Coordinates of C-alpha atoms in Angstrom, one line a residue:
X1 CA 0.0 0.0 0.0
X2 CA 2.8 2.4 0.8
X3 CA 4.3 1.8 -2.2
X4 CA 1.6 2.3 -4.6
X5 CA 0.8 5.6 -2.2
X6 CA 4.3 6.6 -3.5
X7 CA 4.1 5.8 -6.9
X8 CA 0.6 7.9 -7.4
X9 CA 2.4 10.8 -5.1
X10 CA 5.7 10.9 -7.4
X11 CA 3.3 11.2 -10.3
X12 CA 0.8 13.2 -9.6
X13 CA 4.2 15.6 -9.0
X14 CA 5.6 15.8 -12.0
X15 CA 1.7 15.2 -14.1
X16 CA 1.1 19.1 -14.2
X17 CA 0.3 21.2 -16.8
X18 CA 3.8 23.2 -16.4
X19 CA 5.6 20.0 -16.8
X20 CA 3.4 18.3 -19.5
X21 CA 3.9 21.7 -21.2
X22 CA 8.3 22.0 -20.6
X23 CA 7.9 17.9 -22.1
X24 CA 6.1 19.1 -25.1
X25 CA 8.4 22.1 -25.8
X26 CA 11.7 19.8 -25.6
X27 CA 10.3 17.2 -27.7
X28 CA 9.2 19.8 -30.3
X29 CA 12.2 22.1 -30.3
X30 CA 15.2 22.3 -32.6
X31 CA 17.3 20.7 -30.2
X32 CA 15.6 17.8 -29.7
X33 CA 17.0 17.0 -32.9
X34 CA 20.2 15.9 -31.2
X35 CA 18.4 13.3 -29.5
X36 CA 16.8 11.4 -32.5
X37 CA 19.7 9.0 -33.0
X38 CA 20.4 8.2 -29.5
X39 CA 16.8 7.4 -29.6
X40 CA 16.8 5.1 -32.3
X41 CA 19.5 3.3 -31.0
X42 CA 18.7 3.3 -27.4
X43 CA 15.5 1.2 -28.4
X44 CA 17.1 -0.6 -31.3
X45 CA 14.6 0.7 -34.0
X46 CA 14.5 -0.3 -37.5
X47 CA 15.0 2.4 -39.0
X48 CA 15.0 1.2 -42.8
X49 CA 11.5 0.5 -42.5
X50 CA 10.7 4.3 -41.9
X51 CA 9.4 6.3 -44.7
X52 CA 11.5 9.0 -44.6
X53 CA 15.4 9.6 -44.1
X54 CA 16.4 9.9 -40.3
X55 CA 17.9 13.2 -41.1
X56 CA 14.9 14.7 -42.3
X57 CA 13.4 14.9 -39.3
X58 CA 13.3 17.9 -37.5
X59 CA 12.8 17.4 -34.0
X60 CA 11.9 14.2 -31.8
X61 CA 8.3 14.6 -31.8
X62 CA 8.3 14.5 -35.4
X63 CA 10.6 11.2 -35.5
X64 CA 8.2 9.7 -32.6
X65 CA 5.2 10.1 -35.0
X66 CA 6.9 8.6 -38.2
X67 CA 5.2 7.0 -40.7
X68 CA 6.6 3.7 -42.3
X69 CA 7.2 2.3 -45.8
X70 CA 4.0 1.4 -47.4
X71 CA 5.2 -2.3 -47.7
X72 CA 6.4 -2.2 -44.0
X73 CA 2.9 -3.3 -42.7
X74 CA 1.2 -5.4 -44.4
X75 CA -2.9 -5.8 -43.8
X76 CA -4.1 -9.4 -43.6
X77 CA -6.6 -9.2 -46.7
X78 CA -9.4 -12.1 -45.0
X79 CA -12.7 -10.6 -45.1
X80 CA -13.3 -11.9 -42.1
X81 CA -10.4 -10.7 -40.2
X82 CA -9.9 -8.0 -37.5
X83 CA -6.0 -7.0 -37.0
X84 CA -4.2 -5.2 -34.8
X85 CA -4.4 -1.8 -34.4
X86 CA -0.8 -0.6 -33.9
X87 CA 2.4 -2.0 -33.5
X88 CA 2.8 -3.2 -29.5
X89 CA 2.6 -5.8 -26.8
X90 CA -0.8 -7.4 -26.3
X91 CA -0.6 -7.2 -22.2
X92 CA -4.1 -8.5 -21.7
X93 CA -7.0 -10.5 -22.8
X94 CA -10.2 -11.8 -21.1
X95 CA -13.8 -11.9 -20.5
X96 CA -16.0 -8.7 -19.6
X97 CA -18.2 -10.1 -16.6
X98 CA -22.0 -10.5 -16.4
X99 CA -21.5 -7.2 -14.5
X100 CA -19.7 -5.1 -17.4
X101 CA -16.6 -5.4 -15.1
X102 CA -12.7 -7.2 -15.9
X103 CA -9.8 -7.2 -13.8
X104 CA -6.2 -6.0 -14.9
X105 CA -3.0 -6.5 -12.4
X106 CA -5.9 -7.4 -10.0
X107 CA -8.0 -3.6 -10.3
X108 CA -10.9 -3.9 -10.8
X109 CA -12.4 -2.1 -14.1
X110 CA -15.9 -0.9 -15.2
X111 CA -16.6 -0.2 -18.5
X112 CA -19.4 1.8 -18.2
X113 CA -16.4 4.0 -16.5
X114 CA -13.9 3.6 -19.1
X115 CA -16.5 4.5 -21.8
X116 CA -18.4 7.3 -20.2
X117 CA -21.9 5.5 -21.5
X118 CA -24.1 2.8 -19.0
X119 CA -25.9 1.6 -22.7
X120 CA -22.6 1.2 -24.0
X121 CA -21.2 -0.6 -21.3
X122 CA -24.6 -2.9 -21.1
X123 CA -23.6 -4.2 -24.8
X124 CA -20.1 -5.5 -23.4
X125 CA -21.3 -7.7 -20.7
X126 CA -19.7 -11.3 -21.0
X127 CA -17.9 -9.7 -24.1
X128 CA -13.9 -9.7 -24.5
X129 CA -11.4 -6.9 -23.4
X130 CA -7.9 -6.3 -25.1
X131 CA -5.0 -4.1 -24.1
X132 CA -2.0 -3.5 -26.7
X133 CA 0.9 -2.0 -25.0
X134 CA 3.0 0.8 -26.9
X135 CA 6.6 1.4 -25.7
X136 CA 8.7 4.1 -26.9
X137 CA 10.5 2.1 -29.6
X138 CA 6.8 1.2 -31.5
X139 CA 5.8 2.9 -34.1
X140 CA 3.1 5.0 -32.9
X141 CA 0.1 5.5 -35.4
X142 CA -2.8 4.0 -34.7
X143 CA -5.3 2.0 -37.6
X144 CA -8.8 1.1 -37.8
X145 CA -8.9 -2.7 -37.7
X146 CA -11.6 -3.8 -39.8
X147 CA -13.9 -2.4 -42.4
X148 CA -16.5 0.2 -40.4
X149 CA -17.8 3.2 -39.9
X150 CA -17.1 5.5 -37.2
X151 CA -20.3 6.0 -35.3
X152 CA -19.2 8.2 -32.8
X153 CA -16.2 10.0 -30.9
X154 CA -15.3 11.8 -28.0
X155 CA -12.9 12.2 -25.5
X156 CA -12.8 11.4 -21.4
X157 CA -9.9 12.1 -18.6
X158 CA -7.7 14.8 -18.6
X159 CA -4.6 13.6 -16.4
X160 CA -2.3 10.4 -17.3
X161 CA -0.5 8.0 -15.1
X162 CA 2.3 5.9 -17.0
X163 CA 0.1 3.3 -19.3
X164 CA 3.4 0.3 -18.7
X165 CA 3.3 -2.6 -16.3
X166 CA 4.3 -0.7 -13.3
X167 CA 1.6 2.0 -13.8
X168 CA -1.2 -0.7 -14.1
X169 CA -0.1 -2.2 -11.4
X170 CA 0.3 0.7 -9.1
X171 CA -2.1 3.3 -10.2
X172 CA -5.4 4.0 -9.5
X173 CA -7.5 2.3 -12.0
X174 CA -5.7 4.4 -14.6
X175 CA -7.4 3.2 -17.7
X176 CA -10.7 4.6 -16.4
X177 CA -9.4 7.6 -15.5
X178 CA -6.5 8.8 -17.7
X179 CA -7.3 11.0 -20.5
X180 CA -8.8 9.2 -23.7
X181 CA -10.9 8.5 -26.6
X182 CA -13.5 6.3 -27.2
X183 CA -14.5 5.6 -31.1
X184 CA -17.8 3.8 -31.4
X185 CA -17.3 1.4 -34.8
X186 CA -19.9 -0.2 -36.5
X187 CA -19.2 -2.7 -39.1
X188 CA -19.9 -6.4 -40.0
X189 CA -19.5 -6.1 -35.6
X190 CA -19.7 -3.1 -33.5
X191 CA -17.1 -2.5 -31.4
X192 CA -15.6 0.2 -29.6
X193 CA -11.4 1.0 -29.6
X194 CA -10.2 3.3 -27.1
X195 CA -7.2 4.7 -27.5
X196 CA -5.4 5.8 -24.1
X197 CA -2.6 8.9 -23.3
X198 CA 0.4 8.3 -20.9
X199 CA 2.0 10.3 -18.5
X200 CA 2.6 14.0 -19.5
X201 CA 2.0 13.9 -23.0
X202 CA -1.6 13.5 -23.6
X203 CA -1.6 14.4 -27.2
X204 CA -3.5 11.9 -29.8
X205 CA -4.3 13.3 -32.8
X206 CA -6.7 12.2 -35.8
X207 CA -6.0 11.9 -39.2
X208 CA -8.9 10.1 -40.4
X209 CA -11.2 12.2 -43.1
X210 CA -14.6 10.0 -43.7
X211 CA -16.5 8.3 -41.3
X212 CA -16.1 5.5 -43.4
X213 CA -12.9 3.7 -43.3
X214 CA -11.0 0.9 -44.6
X215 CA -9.3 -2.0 -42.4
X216 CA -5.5 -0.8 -42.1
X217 CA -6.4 2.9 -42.3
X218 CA -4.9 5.4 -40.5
X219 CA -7.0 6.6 -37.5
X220 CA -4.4 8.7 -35.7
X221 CA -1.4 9.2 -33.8
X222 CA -0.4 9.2 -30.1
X223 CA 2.8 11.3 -28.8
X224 CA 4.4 9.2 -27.1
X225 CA 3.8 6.3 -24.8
X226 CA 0.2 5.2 -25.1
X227 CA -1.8 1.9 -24.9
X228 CA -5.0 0.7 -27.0
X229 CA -8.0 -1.0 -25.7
X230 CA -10.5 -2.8 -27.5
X231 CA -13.5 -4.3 -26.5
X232 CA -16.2 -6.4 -28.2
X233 CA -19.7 -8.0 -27.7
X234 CA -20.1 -11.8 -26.7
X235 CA -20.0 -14.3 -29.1
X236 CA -18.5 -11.7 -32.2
X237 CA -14.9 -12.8 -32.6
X238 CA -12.7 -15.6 -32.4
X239 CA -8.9 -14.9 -31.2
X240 CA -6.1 -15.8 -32.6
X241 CA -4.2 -18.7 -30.4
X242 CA -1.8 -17.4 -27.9
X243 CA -2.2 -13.7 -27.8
X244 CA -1.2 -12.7 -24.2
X245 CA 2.3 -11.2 -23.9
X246 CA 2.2 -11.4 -27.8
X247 CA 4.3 -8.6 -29.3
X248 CA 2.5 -8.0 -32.9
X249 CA 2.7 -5.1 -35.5
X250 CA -0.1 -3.7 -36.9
X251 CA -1.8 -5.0 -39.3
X252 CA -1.2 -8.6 -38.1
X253 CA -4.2 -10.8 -37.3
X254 CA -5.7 -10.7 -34.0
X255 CA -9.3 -12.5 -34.4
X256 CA -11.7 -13.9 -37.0
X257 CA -15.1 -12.0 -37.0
X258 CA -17.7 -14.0 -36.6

């Protein structure tokens, strides 16, 4: 208990606007630049899959957002299947309860919390829950992962606790209550894809132009470290074998709709 007390204490110190701010300004200033390959090598990226030449890039926020090669991700092309989101680690999977609740480094979560919506929530019960994982080294745009339409949008939270092991663990039911957005998607399923902000930085930023969008296409970007949750109605997919701790690129096959 004293620990976690600690933890939440240490972060809510250094989770003001002031700092958030001073973080943004480094990551976006001209001498950030200097920090782009230290970056890159620090967390070993692969930097020949990235669209454009590491030089180019003008500052670290702007090599954080990168896009990739066309070719670097490609989309499973089944009709029937629903793929990953963004690159990451897929940290959990499980059942939503009878009571719209799951459980997550053993804290209890309610979706009608996470979502902001009690009908919403109501449609998840006995469904399945997904959390992708995005470190600093992933590439960080985010993409719709099946056919659909975008039915709605908005955002919840303001403040972010770190979205990693440690921050699940030790803060306080942080998915609920970090700053995020919910996109209500309606395809062959409905689903609903909430993309969540980290520690400081809460920028996530759409790209998307129609409300009706292609599986693979870009949805948006996160700055910096972020995670991804997805949830689904009962009986609607199938998962892929062995997900758990599964680190997967986007694009890649996650479940079979059914």
């Amino acid at each position: 208990m004293l620990k976690k007390k600690m933890f939440q204490l240490c972060v809510e110190l250094t989770n003001g606007n002031m700092s958030s701010q001073a973080l943004k300004k480094l990551t976006k200033s001209n001498l950030s630049r200097l920090m782009i390959q230290p970056f890159a090598k620090v967390y070993d990226i692969n930097t020949d899959e990235i669209l454009d030449e590491i030089d180019d890039f003008k500052n670290l926020n702007e090599f954080f957002i990168r896009k990739l090669r066309p070719d670097a991700r490609p989309i499973d092309q089944d009709e029937d299947s629903l793929v990953s989101p963004t690159d990451g680690v897929i940290s959990e999977v499980g059942t939503i309860s009878e009571d719209s609740t799951f459980i997550v480094k053993n804290q209890v979560y309610n979706v009608q919390t996470l979502v902001g919506d009690s009908e919403l929530a109501d449609k998840y019960k006995d469904g399945t829950y997904m959390i992708i994982y995005l470190s600093p080294k992933n590439y960080h745009r985010i993409h719709f992962p099946m056919n659909c339409q975008v039915k709605d949008a908005y955002s919840l939270g303001k403040y972010s606790y770190p979205v990693n092991n440690l921050g699940l663990e030790l803060g306080d039911n942080i998915l609920s209550y970090n700053y995020r957005q919910v996109y209500k998607l309606n395809g062959k399923i409905n689903y609903t894809m909430i993309p969540v902000g980290a520690q400081n930085v809460n920028s996530i930023i759409p790209t998307y132009e129609s409300i009706y969008v292609k599986k693979g296409e870009e949805l948006g970007y996160f700055e910096f470290g972020s995670t991804v949750v997805l949830l689904f109605e009962k009986d609607n997919i199938l998962l892929e074998e062995n997900l758990e701790n599964r680190e997967i690129k986007m694009g890649e096959k996650i479940a079979t709709i059914l």
